[in-house]
PDB file of C-alpha atoms in Angstrom:
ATOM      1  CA  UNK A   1     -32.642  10.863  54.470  1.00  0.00           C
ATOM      2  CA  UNK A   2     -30.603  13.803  52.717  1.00  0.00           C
ATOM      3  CA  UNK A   3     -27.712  12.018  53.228  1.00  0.00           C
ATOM      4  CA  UNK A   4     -28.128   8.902  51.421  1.00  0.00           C
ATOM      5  CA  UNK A   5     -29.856  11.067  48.624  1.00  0.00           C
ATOM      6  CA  UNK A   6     -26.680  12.846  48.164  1.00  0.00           C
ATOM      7  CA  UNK A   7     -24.305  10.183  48.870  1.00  0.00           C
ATOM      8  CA  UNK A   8     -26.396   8.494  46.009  1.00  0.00           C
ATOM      9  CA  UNK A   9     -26.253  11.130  43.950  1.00  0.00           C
ATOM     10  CA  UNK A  10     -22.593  11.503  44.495  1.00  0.00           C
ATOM     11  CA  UNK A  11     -21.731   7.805  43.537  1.00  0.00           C
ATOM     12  CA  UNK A  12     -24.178   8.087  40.321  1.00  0.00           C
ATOM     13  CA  UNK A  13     -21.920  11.650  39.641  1.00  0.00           C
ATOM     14  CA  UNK A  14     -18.616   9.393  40.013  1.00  0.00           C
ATOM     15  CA  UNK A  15     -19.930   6.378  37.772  1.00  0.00           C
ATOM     16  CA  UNK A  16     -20.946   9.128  35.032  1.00  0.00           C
ATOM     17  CA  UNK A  17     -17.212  10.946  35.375  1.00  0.00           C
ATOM     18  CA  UNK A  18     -15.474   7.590  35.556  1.00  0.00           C
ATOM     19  CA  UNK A  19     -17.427   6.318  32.350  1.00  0.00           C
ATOM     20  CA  UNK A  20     -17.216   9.725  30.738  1.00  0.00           C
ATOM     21  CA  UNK A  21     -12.948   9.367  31.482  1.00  0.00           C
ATOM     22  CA  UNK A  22     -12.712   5.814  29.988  1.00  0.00           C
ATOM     23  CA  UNK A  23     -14.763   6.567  26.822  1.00  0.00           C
ATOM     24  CA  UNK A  24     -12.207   9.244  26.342  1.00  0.00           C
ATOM     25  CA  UNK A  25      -9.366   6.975  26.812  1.00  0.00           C
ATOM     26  CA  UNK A  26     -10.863   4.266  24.413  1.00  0.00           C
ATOM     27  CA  UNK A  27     -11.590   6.939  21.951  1.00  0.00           C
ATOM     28  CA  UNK A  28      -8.050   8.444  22.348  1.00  0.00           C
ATOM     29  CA  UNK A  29      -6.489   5.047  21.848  1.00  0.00           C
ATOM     30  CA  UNK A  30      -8.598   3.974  18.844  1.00  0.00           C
ATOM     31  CA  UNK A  31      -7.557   7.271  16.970  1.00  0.00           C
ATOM     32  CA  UNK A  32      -3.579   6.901  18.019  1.00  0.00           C
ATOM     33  CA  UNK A  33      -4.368   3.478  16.476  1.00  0.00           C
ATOM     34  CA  UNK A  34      -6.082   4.892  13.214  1.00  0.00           C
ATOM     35  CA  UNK A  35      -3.216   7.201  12.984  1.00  0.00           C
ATOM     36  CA  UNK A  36      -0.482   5.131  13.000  1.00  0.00           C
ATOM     37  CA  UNK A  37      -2.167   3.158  10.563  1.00  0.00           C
ATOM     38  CA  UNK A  38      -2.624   5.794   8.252  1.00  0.00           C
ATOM     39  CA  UNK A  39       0.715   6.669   8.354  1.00  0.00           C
ATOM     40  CA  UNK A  40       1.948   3.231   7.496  1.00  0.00           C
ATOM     41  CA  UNK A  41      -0.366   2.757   4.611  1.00  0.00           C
ATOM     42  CA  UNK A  42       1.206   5.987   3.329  1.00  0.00           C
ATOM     43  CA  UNK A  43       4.570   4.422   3.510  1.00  0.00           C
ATOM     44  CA  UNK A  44       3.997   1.309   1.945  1.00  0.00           C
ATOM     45  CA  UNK A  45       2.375   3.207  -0.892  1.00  0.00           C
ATOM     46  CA  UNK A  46       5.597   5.553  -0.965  1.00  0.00           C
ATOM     47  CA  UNK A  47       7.466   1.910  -1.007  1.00  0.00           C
ATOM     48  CA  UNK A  48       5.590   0.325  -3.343  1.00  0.00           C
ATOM     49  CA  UNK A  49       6.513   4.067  -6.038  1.00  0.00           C
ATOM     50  CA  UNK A  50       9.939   4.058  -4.922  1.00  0.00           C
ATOM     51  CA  UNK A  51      10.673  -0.214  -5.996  1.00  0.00           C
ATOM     52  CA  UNK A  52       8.659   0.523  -8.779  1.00  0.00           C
ATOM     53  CA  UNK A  53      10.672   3.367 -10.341  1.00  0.00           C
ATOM     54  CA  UNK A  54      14.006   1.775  -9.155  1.00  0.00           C
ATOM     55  CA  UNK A  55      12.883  -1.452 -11.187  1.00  0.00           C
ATOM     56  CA  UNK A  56      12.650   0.608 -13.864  1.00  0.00           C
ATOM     57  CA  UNK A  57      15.826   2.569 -13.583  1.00  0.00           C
ATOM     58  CA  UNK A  58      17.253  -0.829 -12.872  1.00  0.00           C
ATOM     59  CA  UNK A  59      15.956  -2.193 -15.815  1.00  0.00           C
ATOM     60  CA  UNK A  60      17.571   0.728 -18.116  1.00  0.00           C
ATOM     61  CA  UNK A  61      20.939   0.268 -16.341  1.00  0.00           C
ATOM     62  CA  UNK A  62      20.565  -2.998 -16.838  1.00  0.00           C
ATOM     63  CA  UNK A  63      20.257  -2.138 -20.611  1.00  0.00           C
ATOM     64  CA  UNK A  64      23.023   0.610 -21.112  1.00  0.00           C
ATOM     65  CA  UNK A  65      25.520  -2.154 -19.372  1.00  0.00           C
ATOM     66  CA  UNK A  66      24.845  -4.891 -21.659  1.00  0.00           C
ATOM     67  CA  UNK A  67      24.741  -2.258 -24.672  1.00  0.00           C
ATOM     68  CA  UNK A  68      28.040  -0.976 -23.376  1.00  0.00           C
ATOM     69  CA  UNK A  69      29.549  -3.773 -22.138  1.00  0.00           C
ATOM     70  CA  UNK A  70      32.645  -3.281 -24.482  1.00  0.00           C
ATOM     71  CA  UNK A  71      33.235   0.502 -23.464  1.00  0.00           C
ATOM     72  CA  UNK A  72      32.644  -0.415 -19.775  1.00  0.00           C
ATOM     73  CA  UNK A  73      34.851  -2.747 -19.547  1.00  0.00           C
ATOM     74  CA  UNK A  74      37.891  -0.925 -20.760  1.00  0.00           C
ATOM     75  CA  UNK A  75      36.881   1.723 -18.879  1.00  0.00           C
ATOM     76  CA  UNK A  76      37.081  -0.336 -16.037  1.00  0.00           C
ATOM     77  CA  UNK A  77      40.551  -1.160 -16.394  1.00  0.00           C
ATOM     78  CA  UNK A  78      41.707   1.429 -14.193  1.00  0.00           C
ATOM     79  CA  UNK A  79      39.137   0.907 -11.542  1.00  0.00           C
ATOM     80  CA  UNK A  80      35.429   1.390 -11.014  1.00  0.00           C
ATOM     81  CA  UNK A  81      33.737   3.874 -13.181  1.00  0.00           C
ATOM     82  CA  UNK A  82      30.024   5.853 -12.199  1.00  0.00           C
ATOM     83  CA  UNK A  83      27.359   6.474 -14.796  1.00  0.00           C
ATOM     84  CA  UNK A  84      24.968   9.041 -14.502  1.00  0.00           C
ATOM     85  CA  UNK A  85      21.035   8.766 -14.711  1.00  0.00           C
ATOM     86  CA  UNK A  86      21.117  11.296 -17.853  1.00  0.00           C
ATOM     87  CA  UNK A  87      23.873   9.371 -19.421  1.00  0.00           C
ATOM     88  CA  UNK A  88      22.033   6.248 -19.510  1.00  0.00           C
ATOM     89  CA  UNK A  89      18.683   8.463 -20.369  1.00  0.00           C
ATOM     90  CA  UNK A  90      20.675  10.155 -23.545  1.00  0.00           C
ATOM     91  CA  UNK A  91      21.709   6.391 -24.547  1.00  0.00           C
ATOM     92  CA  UNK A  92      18.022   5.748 -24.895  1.00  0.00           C
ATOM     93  CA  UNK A  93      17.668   2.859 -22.255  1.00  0.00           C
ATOM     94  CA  UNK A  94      15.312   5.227 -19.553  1.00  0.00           C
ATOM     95  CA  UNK A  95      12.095   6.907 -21.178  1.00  0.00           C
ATOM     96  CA  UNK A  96      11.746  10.093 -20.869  1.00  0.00           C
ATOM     97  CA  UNK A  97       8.649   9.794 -18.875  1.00  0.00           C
ATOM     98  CA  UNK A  98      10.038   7.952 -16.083  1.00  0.00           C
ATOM     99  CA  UNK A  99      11.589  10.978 -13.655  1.00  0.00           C
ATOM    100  CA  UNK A 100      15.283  11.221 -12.432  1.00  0.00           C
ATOM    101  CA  UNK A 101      14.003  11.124  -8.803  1.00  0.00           C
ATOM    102  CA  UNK A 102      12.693   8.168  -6.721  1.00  0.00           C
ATOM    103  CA  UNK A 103       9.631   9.322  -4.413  1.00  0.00           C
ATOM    104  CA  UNK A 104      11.958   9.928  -1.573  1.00  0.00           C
ATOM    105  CA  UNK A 105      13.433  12.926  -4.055  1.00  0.00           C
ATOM    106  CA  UNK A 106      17.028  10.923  -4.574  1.00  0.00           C
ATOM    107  CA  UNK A 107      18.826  10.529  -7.793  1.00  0.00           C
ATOM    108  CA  UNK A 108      20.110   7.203  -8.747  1.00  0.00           C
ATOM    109  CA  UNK A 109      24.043   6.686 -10.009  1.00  0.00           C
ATOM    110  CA  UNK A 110      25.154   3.323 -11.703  1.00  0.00           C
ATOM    111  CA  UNK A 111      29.184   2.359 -10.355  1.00  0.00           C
ATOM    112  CA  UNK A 112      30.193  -0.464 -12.645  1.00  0.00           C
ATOM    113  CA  UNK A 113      33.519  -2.238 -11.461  1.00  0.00           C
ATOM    114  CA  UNK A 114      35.740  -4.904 -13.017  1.00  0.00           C
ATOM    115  CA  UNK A 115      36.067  -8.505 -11.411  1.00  0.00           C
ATOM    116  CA  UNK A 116      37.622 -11.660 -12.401  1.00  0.00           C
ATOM    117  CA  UNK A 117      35.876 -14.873 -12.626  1.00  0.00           C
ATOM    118  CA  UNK A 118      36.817 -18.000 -13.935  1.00  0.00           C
ATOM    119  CA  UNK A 119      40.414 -15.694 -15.344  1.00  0.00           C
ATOM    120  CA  UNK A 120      37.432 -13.801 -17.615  1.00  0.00           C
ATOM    121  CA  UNK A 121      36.652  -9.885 -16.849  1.00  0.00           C
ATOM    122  CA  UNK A 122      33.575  -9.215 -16.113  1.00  0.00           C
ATOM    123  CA  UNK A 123      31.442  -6.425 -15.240  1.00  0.00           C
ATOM    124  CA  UNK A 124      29.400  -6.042 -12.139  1.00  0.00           C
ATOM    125  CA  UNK A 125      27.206  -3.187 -11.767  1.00  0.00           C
ATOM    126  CA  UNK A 126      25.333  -1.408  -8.457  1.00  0.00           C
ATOM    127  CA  UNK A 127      23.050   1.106  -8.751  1.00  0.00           C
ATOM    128  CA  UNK A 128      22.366   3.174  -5.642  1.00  0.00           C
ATOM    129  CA  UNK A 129      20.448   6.154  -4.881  1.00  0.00           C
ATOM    130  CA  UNK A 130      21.417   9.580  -3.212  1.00  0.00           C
ATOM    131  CA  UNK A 131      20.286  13.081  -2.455  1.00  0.00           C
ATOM    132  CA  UNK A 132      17.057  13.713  -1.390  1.00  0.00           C
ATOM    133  CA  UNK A 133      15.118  12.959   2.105  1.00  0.00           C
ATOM    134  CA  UNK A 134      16.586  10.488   4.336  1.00  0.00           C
ATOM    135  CA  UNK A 135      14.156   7.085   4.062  1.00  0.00           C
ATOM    136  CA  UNK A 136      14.139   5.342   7.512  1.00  0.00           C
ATOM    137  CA  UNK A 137      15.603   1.943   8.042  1.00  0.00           C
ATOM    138  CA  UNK A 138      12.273   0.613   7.977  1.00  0.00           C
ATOM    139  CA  UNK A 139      11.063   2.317   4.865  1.00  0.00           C
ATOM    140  CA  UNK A 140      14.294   0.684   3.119  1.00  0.00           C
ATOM    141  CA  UNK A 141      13.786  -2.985   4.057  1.00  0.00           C
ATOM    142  CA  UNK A 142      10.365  -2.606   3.195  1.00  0.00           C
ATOM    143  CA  UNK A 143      11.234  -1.367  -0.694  1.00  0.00           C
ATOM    144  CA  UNK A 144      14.186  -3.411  -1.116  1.00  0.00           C
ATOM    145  CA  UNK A 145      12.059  -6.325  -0.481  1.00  0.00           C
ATOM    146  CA  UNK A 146       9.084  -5.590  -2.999  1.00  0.00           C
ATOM    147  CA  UNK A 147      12.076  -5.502  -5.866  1.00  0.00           C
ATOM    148  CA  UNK A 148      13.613  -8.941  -6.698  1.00  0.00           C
ATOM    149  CA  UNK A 149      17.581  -8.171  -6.156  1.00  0.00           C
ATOM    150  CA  UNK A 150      16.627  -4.793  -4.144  1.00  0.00           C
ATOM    151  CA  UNK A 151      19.032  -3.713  -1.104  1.00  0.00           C
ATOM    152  CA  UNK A 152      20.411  -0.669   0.355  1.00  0.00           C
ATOM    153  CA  UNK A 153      22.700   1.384   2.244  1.00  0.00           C
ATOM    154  CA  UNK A 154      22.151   1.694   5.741  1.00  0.00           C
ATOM    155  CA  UNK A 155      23.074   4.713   7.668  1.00  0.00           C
ATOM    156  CA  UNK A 156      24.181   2.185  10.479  1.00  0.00           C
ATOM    157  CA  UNK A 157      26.271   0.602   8.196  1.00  0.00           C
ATOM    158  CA  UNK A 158      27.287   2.979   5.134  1.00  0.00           C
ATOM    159  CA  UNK A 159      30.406   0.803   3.946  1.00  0.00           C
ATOM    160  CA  UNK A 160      27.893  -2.210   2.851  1.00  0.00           C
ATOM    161  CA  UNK A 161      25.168  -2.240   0.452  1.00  0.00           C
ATOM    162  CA  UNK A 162      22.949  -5.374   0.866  1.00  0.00           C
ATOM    163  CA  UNK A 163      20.089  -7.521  -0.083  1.00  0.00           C
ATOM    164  CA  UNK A 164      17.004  -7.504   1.118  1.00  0.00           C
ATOM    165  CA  UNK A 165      16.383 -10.254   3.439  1.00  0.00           C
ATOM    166  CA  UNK A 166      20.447 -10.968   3.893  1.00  0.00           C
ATOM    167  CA  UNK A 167      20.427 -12.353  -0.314  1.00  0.00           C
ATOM    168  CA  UNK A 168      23.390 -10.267  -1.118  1.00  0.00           C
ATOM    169  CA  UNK A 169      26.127  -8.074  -0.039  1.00  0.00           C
ATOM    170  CA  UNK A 170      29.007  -5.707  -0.829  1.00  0.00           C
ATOM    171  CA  UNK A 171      31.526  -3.136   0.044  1.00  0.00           C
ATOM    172  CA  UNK A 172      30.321   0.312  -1.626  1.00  0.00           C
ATOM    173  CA  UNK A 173      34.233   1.199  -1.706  1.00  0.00           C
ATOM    174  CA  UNK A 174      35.153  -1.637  -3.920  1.00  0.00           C
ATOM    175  CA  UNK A 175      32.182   0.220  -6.292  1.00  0.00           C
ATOM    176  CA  UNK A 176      34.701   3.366  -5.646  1.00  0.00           C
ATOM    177  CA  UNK A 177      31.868   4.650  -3.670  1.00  0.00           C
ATOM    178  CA  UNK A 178      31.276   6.403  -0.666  1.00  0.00           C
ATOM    179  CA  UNK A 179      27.766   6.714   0.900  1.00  0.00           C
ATOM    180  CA  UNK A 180      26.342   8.061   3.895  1.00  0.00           C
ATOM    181  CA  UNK A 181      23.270   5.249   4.132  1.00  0.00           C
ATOM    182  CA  UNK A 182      19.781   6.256   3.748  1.00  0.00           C
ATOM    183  CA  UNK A 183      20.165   4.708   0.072  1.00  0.00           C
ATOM    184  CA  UNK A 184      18.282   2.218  -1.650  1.00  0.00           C
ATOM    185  CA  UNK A 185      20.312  -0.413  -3.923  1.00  0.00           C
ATOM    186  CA  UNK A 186      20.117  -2.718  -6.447  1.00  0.00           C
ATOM    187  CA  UNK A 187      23.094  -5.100  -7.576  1.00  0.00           C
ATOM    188  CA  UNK A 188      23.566  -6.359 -11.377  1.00  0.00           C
ATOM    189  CA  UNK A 189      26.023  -9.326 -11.171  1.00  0.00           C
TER     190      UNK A 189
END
């Protein structure tokens, strides 16, 4: 009968638009997959350039501390003192070649401060980062952990720089900083 021939017809029609309406979901939700994918892989690389280039600005503060530790520490005296990137480049402890700006396009500032400890001064230096685009909390955790002593300054929380993973923490004030988070870290104690 007609009927059944187009009833047939109609349920075959149905089958191919349902199947048609799923493939398009499955592909829709492998490439929302692939994308976000993508776009983490691009952020871990970021990561991976950004604790990279802060080890080696870390490494040069590092340097121009123990090299100054004399100077510093009178200049501590009268509380916490900041040390730009160039100054520690003109000292000759950062190459040349390595650039002033982390990935995320922020400059990096060394605040050394004097503490006590066992009735000696000593120095303890933080270097933090500033400027540039605003990294995600996400995208900080994940570079202050590839960076043995790495942290940083949440926006969440811009009075505290910390460790990575809880291993350290510290009022940015008592650095004679102030910071509005976004920043990565690194502590020199």
């Amino acid at each position: 009968s007609p009927r059944k021939e187009s009833s047939a017809a109609s349920d075959v029609y149905k089958r191919q638009v349902l199947e048609a309406l799923l493939v398009t979901l499955l592909f829709a939700a492998v490439m929302g997959l692939w994308n976000w994918y993508q776009a983490d892989y691009v952020a871990t690389i970021t990561s991976r350039q950004a604790a990279f280039h802060q080890k080696q600005v870390g490494n040069a503060a590092a340097a121009y501390v123990k090299n100054n530790y004399a100077a510093l520490l009178t200049s501590t005296a009268g509380g916490p003192v900041t040390v730009s990137l160039d100054t520690i480049r003109n000292a000759g402890n950062l190459p040349a070649a390595v650039p002033l700006l982390n990935p995320y396009g922020q400059a990096y500032t060394l605040a050394v401060r004097r503490a006590t400890q066992g009735g000696q001064a000593i120095l303890e230096a933080l270097l933090v980062s500033g400027g540039g685009a605003d990294v995600s909390e996400t995208d900080l955790r994940r570079t202050a952990a590839m960076l043995e002593g790495g942290g940083f300054v949440l926006t969440r929380q811009p009075a505290i720089a910390q460790g990575s993973m809880g291993s350290w923490q510290v009022p940015v004030a008592s650095f004679g900083l102030s910071l509005p988070g976004g920043n990565l870290s690194l502590i020199h104690i």
